[in-house]
């Protein structure tokens, strides 16, 4: 089993990502900044030399090829990635994988800048980053196949019912922590408001924190009345008495390419064997997480040691009930289309796209998890 350590970005790398992120969001989102960028420590594989400018190095002291994966926050939804680390699935295939947490959209710009080899997140963010990019980011394996976020209201607040009319009346005029501008939690929140006939800029007050892990404290401190959040934040807020069960479930939207692993086109062309090895490990992890809830529970406890047993169980019950994880790593055209439809209808990104420009399933099709 691989040993995990946490390893933060250097100050210089964080400053570079902040500059890159600002330029990206200004160009892609009409000049509206994404909020403060941070780079809190993520999970790492066994120790070794620092990654190179390309987000990978030929090998560490043990002969493993080191790869860096950027994540936007530390989430139970990314459990298959953490399991592949914990159980040595990457190491068995000659890889040492480090995961860094880069908030505020910096998880994508980390790949654009070369500070990370790959990224876990939505292909819609890749589409924005790929504009005028000579080395586009392409999604190679699915992980989270549902919109893995929920709306919670501070304790004592709730809509009268779950009809569109009740939801519209309830959300009107509320302060909502929706996540960073341009991020998928923010996008699906806006999409819901628009679908209900509300103007996100006029009919509600959207707070757009760069770090999604802060939503519990935002409600707790009275900054907002409603929060868009994922696990473990959902169960954390329930256990602390900040809110009750979610009143709206975005996973009900159906197949949605919410969190996939993506790499640069040059990585696919120049090191296809590395991409294949990575994809094989993820698919092996998906199989065991989907098939063995007791194993998944122990994996969550390892990854989130501060969560109590009730919160761990609640987060997993929610994940399995909502069919959170992809069964086979495949990104369907329908899942991508729903993702991009949300982008287009919210007006955040309106450029045309094609499936083949954003997704390459050759490695999933050729995968062997054994």
Tab-separated table of C-alpha atoms in Angstrom:
chain	number	residue	atom	x	y	z
A	1	UNK	CA	0.000	0.000	0.000
A	2	UNK	CA	1.326	3.427	-0.874
A	3	UNK	CA	2.084	5.901	1.863
A	4	UNK	CA	0.209	9.209	1.721
A	5	UNK	CA	1.714	12.559	2.583
A	6	UNK	CA	0.423	16.030	1.962
A	7	UNK	CA	2.526	18.341	-0.125
A	8	UNK	CA	1.593	22.007	-0.758
A	9	UNK	CA	2.340	24.099	-3.808
A	10	UNK	CA	5.276	26.479	-3.511
A	11	UNK	CA	4.434	30.174	-3.146
A	12	UNK	CA	5.906	30.803	-6.595
A	13	UNK	CA	3.710	28.110	-8.173
A	14	UNK	CA	0.622	29.441	-6.414
A	15	UNK	CA	1.349	32.970	-7.655
A	16	UNK	CA	1.849	31.694	-11.209
A	17	UNK	CA	-1.443	29.798	-11.078
A	18	UNK	CA	-3.253	32.881	-9.796
A	19	UNK	CA	-1.995	34.922	-12.728
A	20	UNK	CA	-2.862	32.170	-15.208
A	21	UNK	CA	-6.313	31.672	-13.704
A	22	UNK	CA	-7.123	35.376	-13.836
A	23	UNK	CA	-6.146	35.560	-17.503
A	24	UNK	CA	-8.177	32.434	-18.317
A	25	UNK	CA	-11.357	33.526	-16.589
A	26	UNK	CA	-11.181	37.082	-17.923
A	27	UNK	CA	-10.928	35.786	-21.477
A	28	UNK	CA	-13.463	32.958	-21.129
A	29	UNK	CA	-16.056	34.464	-18.806
A	30	UNK	CA	-16.453	38.013	-19.996
A	31	UNK	CA	-13.993	39.517	-17.540
A	32	UNK	CA	-15.562	38.331	-14.286
A	33	UNK	CA	-12.902	36.979	-11.908
A	34	UNK	CA	-13.265	33.544	-10.406
A	35	UNK	CA	-12.478	34.567	-6.848
A	36	UNK	CA	-9.414	34.071	-4.752
A	37	UNK	CA	-7.266	31.177	-5.870
A	38	UNK	CA	-5.702	28.870	-3.323
A	39	UNK	CA	-3.634	25.736	-3.439
A	40	UNK	CA	-4.152	23.830	-0.231
A	41	UNK	CA	-2.356	20.530	0.128
A	42	UNK	CA	-3.780	17.434	-1.543
A	43	UNK	CA	-2.987	13.767	-1.185
A	44	UNK	CA	0.320	12.441	-2.419
A	45	UNK	CA	1.810	9.091	-3.241
A	46	UNK	CA	5.063	7.901	-1.718
A	47	UNK	CA	7.769	10.518	-1.417
A	48	UNK	CA	10.037	11.386	-4.302
A	49	UNK	CA	11.484	14.217	-6.314
A	50	UNK	CA	9.383	17.257	-7.134
A	51	UNK	CA	7.429	17.158	-10.365
A	52	UNK	CA	8.860	18.725	-13.477
A	53	UNK	CA	7.304	21.570	-15.462
A	54	UNK	CA	5.206	19.057	-17.366
A	55	UNK	CA	3.564	17.755	-14.189
A	56	UNK	CA	5.429	14.473	-14.413
A	57	UNK	CA	8.918	13.090	-14.009
A	58	UNK	CA	10.530	10.033	-15.500
A	59	UNK	CA	10.813	8.244	-12.179
A	60	UNK	CA	11.213	8.619	-8.456
A	61	UNK	CA	13.799	6.815	-6.378
A	62	UNK	CA	11.740	3.621	-6.553
A	63	UNK	CA	11.577	3.620	-10.338
A	64	UNK	CA	7.989	4.862	-10.570
A	65	UNK	CA	6.935	7.551	-13.024
A	66	UNK	CA	5.587	10.455	-11.026
A	67	UNK	CA	2.385	12.230	-12.111
A	68	UNK	CA	0.579	15.188	-10.563
A	69	UNK	CA	-3.230	15.391	-10.667
A	70	UNK	CA	-4.969	18.653	-9.706
A	71	UNK	CA	-8.346	18.625	-7.940
A	72	UNK	CA	-10.611	21.622	-7.161
A	73	UNK	CA	-11.381	20.399	-3.623
A	74	UNK	CA	-10.962	17.263	-1.550
A	75	UNK	CA	-14.195	15.361	-2.108
A	76	UNK	CA	-15.736	11.988	-1.355
A	77	UNK	CA	-16.791	12.022	-4.994
A	78	UNK	CA	-13.163	11.540	-5.981
A	79	UNK	CA	-12.862	8.386	-3.877
A	80	UNK	CA	-11.868	6.129	-6.823
A	81	UNK	CA	-8.825	8.343	-7.413
A	82	UNK	CA	-7.828	8.120	-3.752
A	83	UNK	CA	-8.427	4.356	-3.692
A	84	UNK	CA	-6.085	3.886	-6.652
A	85	UNK	CA	-3.461	5.643	-4.506
A	86	UNK	CA	-4.251	3.864	-1.238
A	87	UNK	CA	-4.325	0.378	-2.711
A	88	UNK	CA	-1.272	0.763	-4.942
A	89	UNK	CA	-3.151	0.371	-8.235
A	90	UNK	CA	-1.035	3.145	-9.744
A	91	UNK	CA	2.203	1.747	-8.309
A	92	UNK	CA	1.435	-1.695	-9.747
A	93	UNK	CA	1.494	-0.037	-13.151
A	94	UNK	CA	4.699	1.905	-12.626
A	95	UNK	CA	3.115	5.198	-11.560
A	96	UNK	CA	3.455	7.388	-8.496
A	97	UNK	CA	0.485	9.756	-8.389
A	98	UNK	CA	0.330	12.906	-6.287
A	99	UNK	CA	-2.923	14.830	-5.943
A	100	UNK	CA	-2.776	18.564	-5.250
A	101	UNK	CA	-5.800	20.622	-4.243
A	102	UNK	CA	-5.984	23.869	-6.220
A	103	UNK	CA	-9.105	25.963	-5.613
A	104	UNK	CA	-10.676	28.787	-7.579
A	105	UNK	CA	-10.257	27.123	-10.971
A	106	UNK	CA	-6.507	26.650	-10.553
A	107	UNK	CA	-6.942	22.886	-10.969
A	108	UNK	CA	-7.473	23.484	-14.700
A	109	UNK	CA	-4.807	26.139	-15.132
A	110	UNK	CA	-2.342	23.831	-13.362
A	111	UNK	CA	-2.599	21.540	-16.392
A	112	UNK	CA	-2.534	24.407	-18.887
A	113	UNK	CA	0.645	25.759	-17.272
A	114	UNK	CA	2.250	22.315	-16.990
A	115	UNK	CA	2.346	22.210	-13.188
A	116	UNK	CA	0.083	19.152	-13.273
A	117	UNK	CA	-0.077	16.218	-15.651
A	118	UNK	CA	-3.820	15.810	-15.345
A	119	UNK	CA	-6.939	17.215	-13.720
A	120	UNK	CA	-10.128	15.841	-12.203
A	121	UNK	CA	-13.086	18.066	-12.995
A	122	UNK	CA	-15.655	18.837	-15.658
A	123	UNK	CA	-14.961	18.817	-19.402
A	124	UNK	CA	-16.829	22.129	-19.647
A	125	UNK	CA	-13.934	23.787	-17.825
A	126	UNK	CA	-11.583	22.190	-20.317
A	127	UNK	CA	-13.647	23.642	-23.155
A	128	UNK	CA	-13.107	27.135	-21.770
A	129	UNK	CA	-9.403	26.538	-21.198
A	130	UNK	CA	-8.975	25.073	-24.689
A	131	UNK	CA	-9.953	28.305	-26.404
A	132	UNK	CA	-6.851	29.421	-28.348
A	133	UNK	CA	-4.870	26.673	-26.598
A	134	UNK	CA	-2.456	24.849	-28.908
A	135	UNK	CA	-2.278	21.858	-26.540
A	136	UNK	CA	-5.925	21.269	-25.573
A	137	UNK	CA	-7.071	19.308	-22.512
A	138	UNK	CA	-8.941	16.112	-23.366
A	139	UNK	CA	-10.973	13.854	-21.060
A	140	UNK	CA	-9.849	10.221	-20.984
A	141	UNK	CA	-11.857	8.474	-18.221
A	142	UNK	CA	-15.042	9.117	-16.258
A	143	UNK	CA	-15.185	9.114	-12.460
A	144	UNK	CA	-18.282	10.988	-11.233
A	145	UNK	CA	-21.194	10.514	-13.633
A	146	UNK	CA	-23.744	12.676	-11.817
A	147	UNK	CA	-23.909	16.361	-10.912
A	148	UNK	CA	-22.463	15.639	-7.497
A	149	UNK	CA	-23.847	18.618	-5.565
A	150	UNK	CA	-26.896	19.468	-3.486
A	151	UNK	CA	-28.713	22.519	-2.135
A	152	UNK	CA	-29.060	22.841	1.631
A	153	UNK	CA	-30.881	25.573	3.573
A	154	UNK	CA	-29.952	26.730	7.055
A	155	UNK	CA	-31.749	24.825	9.763
A	156	UNK	CA	-35.353	25.946	10.091
A	157	UNK	CA	-35.674	26.984	6.433
A	158	UNK	CA	-37.267	24.771	3.787
A	159	UNK	CA	-39.469	25.136	0.700
A	160	UNK	CA	-43.164	24.426	1.144
A	161	UNK	CA	-42.867	21.545	-1.316
A	162	UNK	CA	-40.755	20.238	-4.172
A	163	UNK	CA	-42.810	21.593	-7.055
A	164	UNK	CA	-41.186	24.133	-9.389
A	165	UNK	CA	-43.555	26.789	-8.031
A	166	UNK	CA	-42.553	26.035	-4.439
A	167	UNK	CA	-38.852	26.050	-5.291
A	168	UNK	CA	-39.122	29.333	-7.158
A	169	UNK	CA	-40.942	31.018	-4.288
A	170	UNK	CA	-38.438	29.657	-1.778
A	171	UNK	CA	-35.296	30.685	-3.692
A	172	UNK	CA	-36.552	34.173	-4.577
A	173	UNK	CA	-34.429	36.796	-2.810
A	174	UNK	CA	-32.223	34.273	-0.957
A	175	UNK	CA	-28.469	34.532	-0.416
A	176	UNK	CA	-26.912	31.422	-1.959
A	177	UNK	CA	-23.329	30.147	-1.745
A	178	UNK	CA	-23.082	28.779	-5.271
A	179	UNK	CA	-19.360	28.108	-5.640
A	180	UNK	CA	-16.830	29.912	-7.791
A	181	UNK	CA	-18.022	31.728	-10.894
A	182	UNK	CA	-17.567	29.400	-13.867
A	183	UNK	CA	-17.356	26.236	-11.752
A	184	UNK	CA	-19.901	23.452	-12.228
A	185	UNK	CA	-21.683	23.895	-8.842
A	186	UNK	CA	-22.182	27.540	-9.758
A	187	UNK	CA	-23.342	26.629	-13.250
A	188	UNK	CA	-25.961	24.087	-12.167
A	189	UNK	CA	-27.242	26.546	-9.553
A	190	UNK	CA	-27.683	29.184	-12.242
A	191	UNK	CA	-29.217	26.594	-14.564
A	192	UNK	CA	-31.828	25.679	-11.944
A	193	UNK	CA	-32.676	29.331	-11.294
A	194	UNK	CA	-33.085	30.027	-15.008
A	195	UNK	CA	-35.215	26.887	-15.444
A	196	UNK	CA	-37.482	28.080	-12.608
A	197	UNK	CA	-37.855	31.502	-14.240
A	198	UNK	CA	-35.501	33.396	-11.904
A	199	UNK	CA	-32.719	35.748	-12.967
A	200	UNK	CA	-29.479	34.700	-11.204
A	201	UNK	CA	-28.227	38.291	-11.284
A	202	UNK	CA	-31.392	39.975	-10.013
A	203	UNK	CA	-33.694	37.589	-8.190
A	204	UNK	CA	-31.157	36.070	-5.767
A	205	UNK	CA	-27.828	37.069	-4.245
A	206	UNK	CA	-25.075	34.673	-5.312
A	207	UNK	CA	-21.988	34.371	-3.165
A	208	UNK	CA	-19.197	32.730	-5.169
A	209	UNK	CA	-16.472	31.423	-2.838
A	210	UNK	CA	-13.391	30.039	-4.557
A	211	UNK	CA	-13.081	27.200	-2.046
A	212	UNK	CA	-16.070	24.850	-1.973
A	213	UNK	CA	-15.088	23.473	1.425
A	214	UNK	CA	-16.121	26.762	3.104
A	215	UNK	CA	-19.872	26.419	2.541
A	216	UNK	CA	-20.621	24.995	5.995
A	217	UNK	CA	-19.034	27.977	7.736
A	218	UNK	CA	-20.733	30.451	5.374
A	219	UNK	CA	-24.160	29.187	6.447
A	220	UNK	CA	-23.092	28.772	10.059
A	221	UNK	CA	-21.928	32.404	10.210
A	222	UNK	CA	-25.094	33.730	8.556
A	223	UNK	CA	-23.358	34.965	5.412
A	224	UNK	CA	-25.799	32.946	3.265
A	225	UNK	CA	-29.057	31.076	3.814
A	226	UNK	CA	-28.545	28.375	1.183
A	227	UNK	CA	-25.433	26.498	0.099
A	228	UNK	CA	-24.494	24.362	-2.871
A	229	UNK	CA	-22.221	21.606	-1.576
A	230	UNK	CA	-20.919	18.077	-1.992
A	231	UNK	CA	-19.753	15.377	0.382
A	232	UNK	CA	-18.201	15.468	2.915
A	233	UNK	CA	-19.520	19.026	3.409
A	234	UNK	CA	-23.169	17.901	3.205
A	235	UNK	CA	-22.857	15.395	6.050
A	236	UNK	CA	-20.554	17.709	7.988
A	237	UNK	CA	-23.221	20.435	7.956
A	238	UNK	CA	-25.904	17.978	9.046
A	239	UNK	CA	-23.808	16.626	11.938
A	240	UNK	CA	-23.074	20.179	13.137
A	241	UNK	CA	-26.749	21.165	13.024
A	242	UNK	CA	-26.136	23.823	10.372
A	243	UNK	CA	-28.719	22.385	7.969
A	244	UNK	CA	-30.949	19.364	7.461
A	245	UNK	CA	-30.963	16.974	4.506
A	246	UNK	CA	-30.632	18.655	1.071
A	247	UNK	CA	-33.858	20.085	-0.292
A	248	UNK	CA	-32.651	19.779	-3.898
A	249	UNK	CA	-30.543	17.020	-5.509
A	250	UNK	CA	-28.674	17.861	-8.713
A	251	UNK	CA	-27.823	14.162	-9.295
A	252	UNK	CA	-31.462	13.803	-10.334
A	253	UNK	CA	-30.504	15.510	-13.593
A	254	UNK	CA	-29.190	12.107	-14.753
A	255	UNK	CA	-25.996	11.126	-16.576
A	256	UNK	CA	-23.681	14.121	-16.379
A	257	UNK	CA	-19.929	14.208	-17.044
A	258	UNK	CA	-19.305	15.986	-13.749
A	259	UNK	CA	-15.815	14.873	-12.751
A	260	UNK	CA	-13.594	13.167	-15.287
A	261	UNK	CA	-9.834	12.786	-15.616
A	262	UNK	CA	-8.351	14.911	-18.366
A	263	UNK	CA	-4.831	15.353	-19.745
A	264	UNK	CA	-3.179	17.425	-22.429
A	265	UNK	CA	-3.345	16.242	-26.027
A	266	UNK	CA	0.461	16.108	-26.086
A	267	UNK	CA	0.396	13.543	-23.250
A	268	UNK	CA	-1.981	11.349	-25.261
A	269	UNK	CA	0.252	11.602	-28.316
A	270	UNK	CA	3.664	11.332	-26.629
A	271	UNK	CA	3.024	8.943	-23.726
A	272	UNK	CA	-0.033	6.826	-24.543
A	273	UNK	CA	1.277	3.956	-22.394
A	274	UNK	CA	1.266	6.232	-19.346
A	275	UNK	CA	-2.291	7.390	-20.046
A	276	UNK	CA	-3.370	3.773	-20.495
A	277	UNK	CA	-1.780	2.720	-17.210
A	278	UNK	CA	-3.496	5.573	-15.380
A	279	UNK	CA	-6.895	4.786	-16.907
A	280	UNK	CA	-6.515	1.070	-16.088
A	281	UNK	CA	-5.890	1.929	-12.424
A	282	UNK	CA	-8.915	4.230	-12.242
A	283	UNK	CA	-11.206	1.607	-13.759
A	284	UNK	CA	-9.955	-0.975	-11.262
A	285	UNK	CA	-10.742	1.488	-8.468
A	286	UNK	CA	-14.199	2.234	-9.900
A	287	UNK	CA	-14.997	-1.476	-9.926
A	288	UNK	CA	-14.140	-2.028	-6.269
A	289	UNK	CA	-15.753	1.207	-5.027
A	290	UNK	CA	-18.981	0.436	-6.884
A	291	UNK	CA	-18.998	-3.209	-5.842
A	292	UNK	CA	-17.894	-3.159	-2.207
A	293	UNK	CA	-19.493	-0.543	0.077
A	294	UNK	CA	-17.643	-1.835	3.151
A	295	UNK	CA	-14.317	-1.408	1.383
A	296	UNK	CA	-15.395	2.085	0.310
A	297	UNK	CA	-16.258	2.975	3.914
A	298	UNK	CA	-12.757	2.096	5.117
A	299	UNK	CA	-11.258	4.053	2.213
A	300	UNK	CA	-13.283	7.156	3.113
A	301	UNK	CA	-12.145	6.868	6.745
A	302	UNK	CA	-8.512	6.788	5.612
A	303	UNK	CA	-8.938	9.770	3.332
A	304	UNK	CA	-11.119	11.857	5.679
A	305	UNK	CA	-9.972	10.880	9.179
A	306	UNK	CA	-11.794	13.782	10.875
A	307	UNK	CA	-15.228	12.594	9.688
A	308	UNK	CA	-17.157	10.667	12.307
A	309	UNK	CA	-18.575	7.251	11.436
A	310	UNK	CA	-22.110	8.584	10.989
A	311	UNK	CA	-20.960	11.197	8.481
A	312	UNK	CA	-18.896	8.618	6.582
A	313	UNK	CA	-21.878	6.285	6.339
A	314	UNK	CA	-24.245	9.105	5.347
A	315	UNK	CA	-21.942	10.316	2.576
A	316	UNK	CA	-21.631	6.809	1.139
A	317	UNK	CA	-25.353	6.091	1.436
A	318	UNK	CA	-25.949	9.259	-0.581
A	319	UNK	CA	-23.344	8.316	-3.188
A	320	UNK	CA	-24.760	4.848	-3.792
A	321	UNK	CA	-28.389	6.021	-3.758
A	322	UNK	CA	-27.585	8.633	-6.389
A	323	UNK	CA	-25.476	6.316	-8.618
A	324	UNK	CA	-22.617	8.716	-8.224
A	325	UNK	CA	-19.689	6.827	-9.702
A	326	UNK	CA	-19.274	5.705	-13.269
A	327	UNK	CA	-19.509	1.932	-13.610
A	328	UNK	CA	-17.035	1.579	-16.475
A	329	UNK	CA	-15.176	4.888	-16.935
A	330	UNK	CA	-16.976	5.667	-20.199
A	331	UNK	CA	-18.074	9.244	-20.946
A	332	UNK	CA	-21.215	9.108	-23.088
A	333	UNK	CA	-22.196	11.769	-25.573
A	334	UNK	CA	-25.437	12.307	-23.642
A	335	UNK	CA	-23.519	12.960	-20.401
A	336	UNK	CA	-21.289	15.503	-22.142
A	337	UNK	CA	-24.232	17.131	-23.924
A	338	UNK	CA	-26.063	17.752	-20.640
A	339	UNK	CA	-22.913	19.242	-19.152
A	340	UNK	CA	-22.422	21.568	-22.112
A	341	UNK	CA	-26.126	22.436	-22.298
A	342	UNK	CA	-25.834	23.829	-18.777
A	343	UNK	CA	-22.866	25.914	-19.949
A	344	UNK	CA	-24.706	27.281	-22.956
A	345	UNK	CA	-27.982	28.069	-21.198
A	346	UNK	CA	-26.248	29.945	-18.417
A	347	UNK	CA	-24.311	31.958	-20.981
A	348	UNK	CA	-20.974	31.281	-19.282
A	349	UNK	CA	-19.621	29.659	-22.439
A	350	UNK	CA	-21.491	29.623	-25.741
A	351	UNK	CA	-18.900	28.423	-28.247
A	352	UNK	CA	-19.705	25.314	-30.301
A	353	UNK	CA	-18.063	22.038	-29.359
A	354	UNK	CA	-17.790	18.453	-30.572
A	355	UNK	CA	-17.541	15.267	-28.542
A	356	UNK	CA	-14.311	14.239	-30.263
A	357	UNK	CA	-12.652	17.556	-29.425
A	358	UNK	CA	-13.267	17.128	-25.699
A	359	UNK	CA	-13.316	13.349	-25.147
A	360	UNK	CA	-11.053	10.435	-26.150
A	361	UNK	CA	-12.325	7.035	-25.030
A	362	UNK	CA	-9.651	4.877	-26.688
A	363	UNK	CA	-7.984	4.142	-23.338
A	364	UNK	CA	-11.235	3.136	-21.660
A	365	UNK	CA	-12.062	0.903	-24.613
A	366	UNK	CA	-8.634	-0.734	-24.345
A	367	UNK	CA	-8.557	-0.852	-20.563
A	368	UNK	CA	-7.484	-3.802	-18.502
A	369	UNK	CA	-7.955	-3.406	-14.747
A	370	UNK	CA	-6.144	-6.661	-14.034
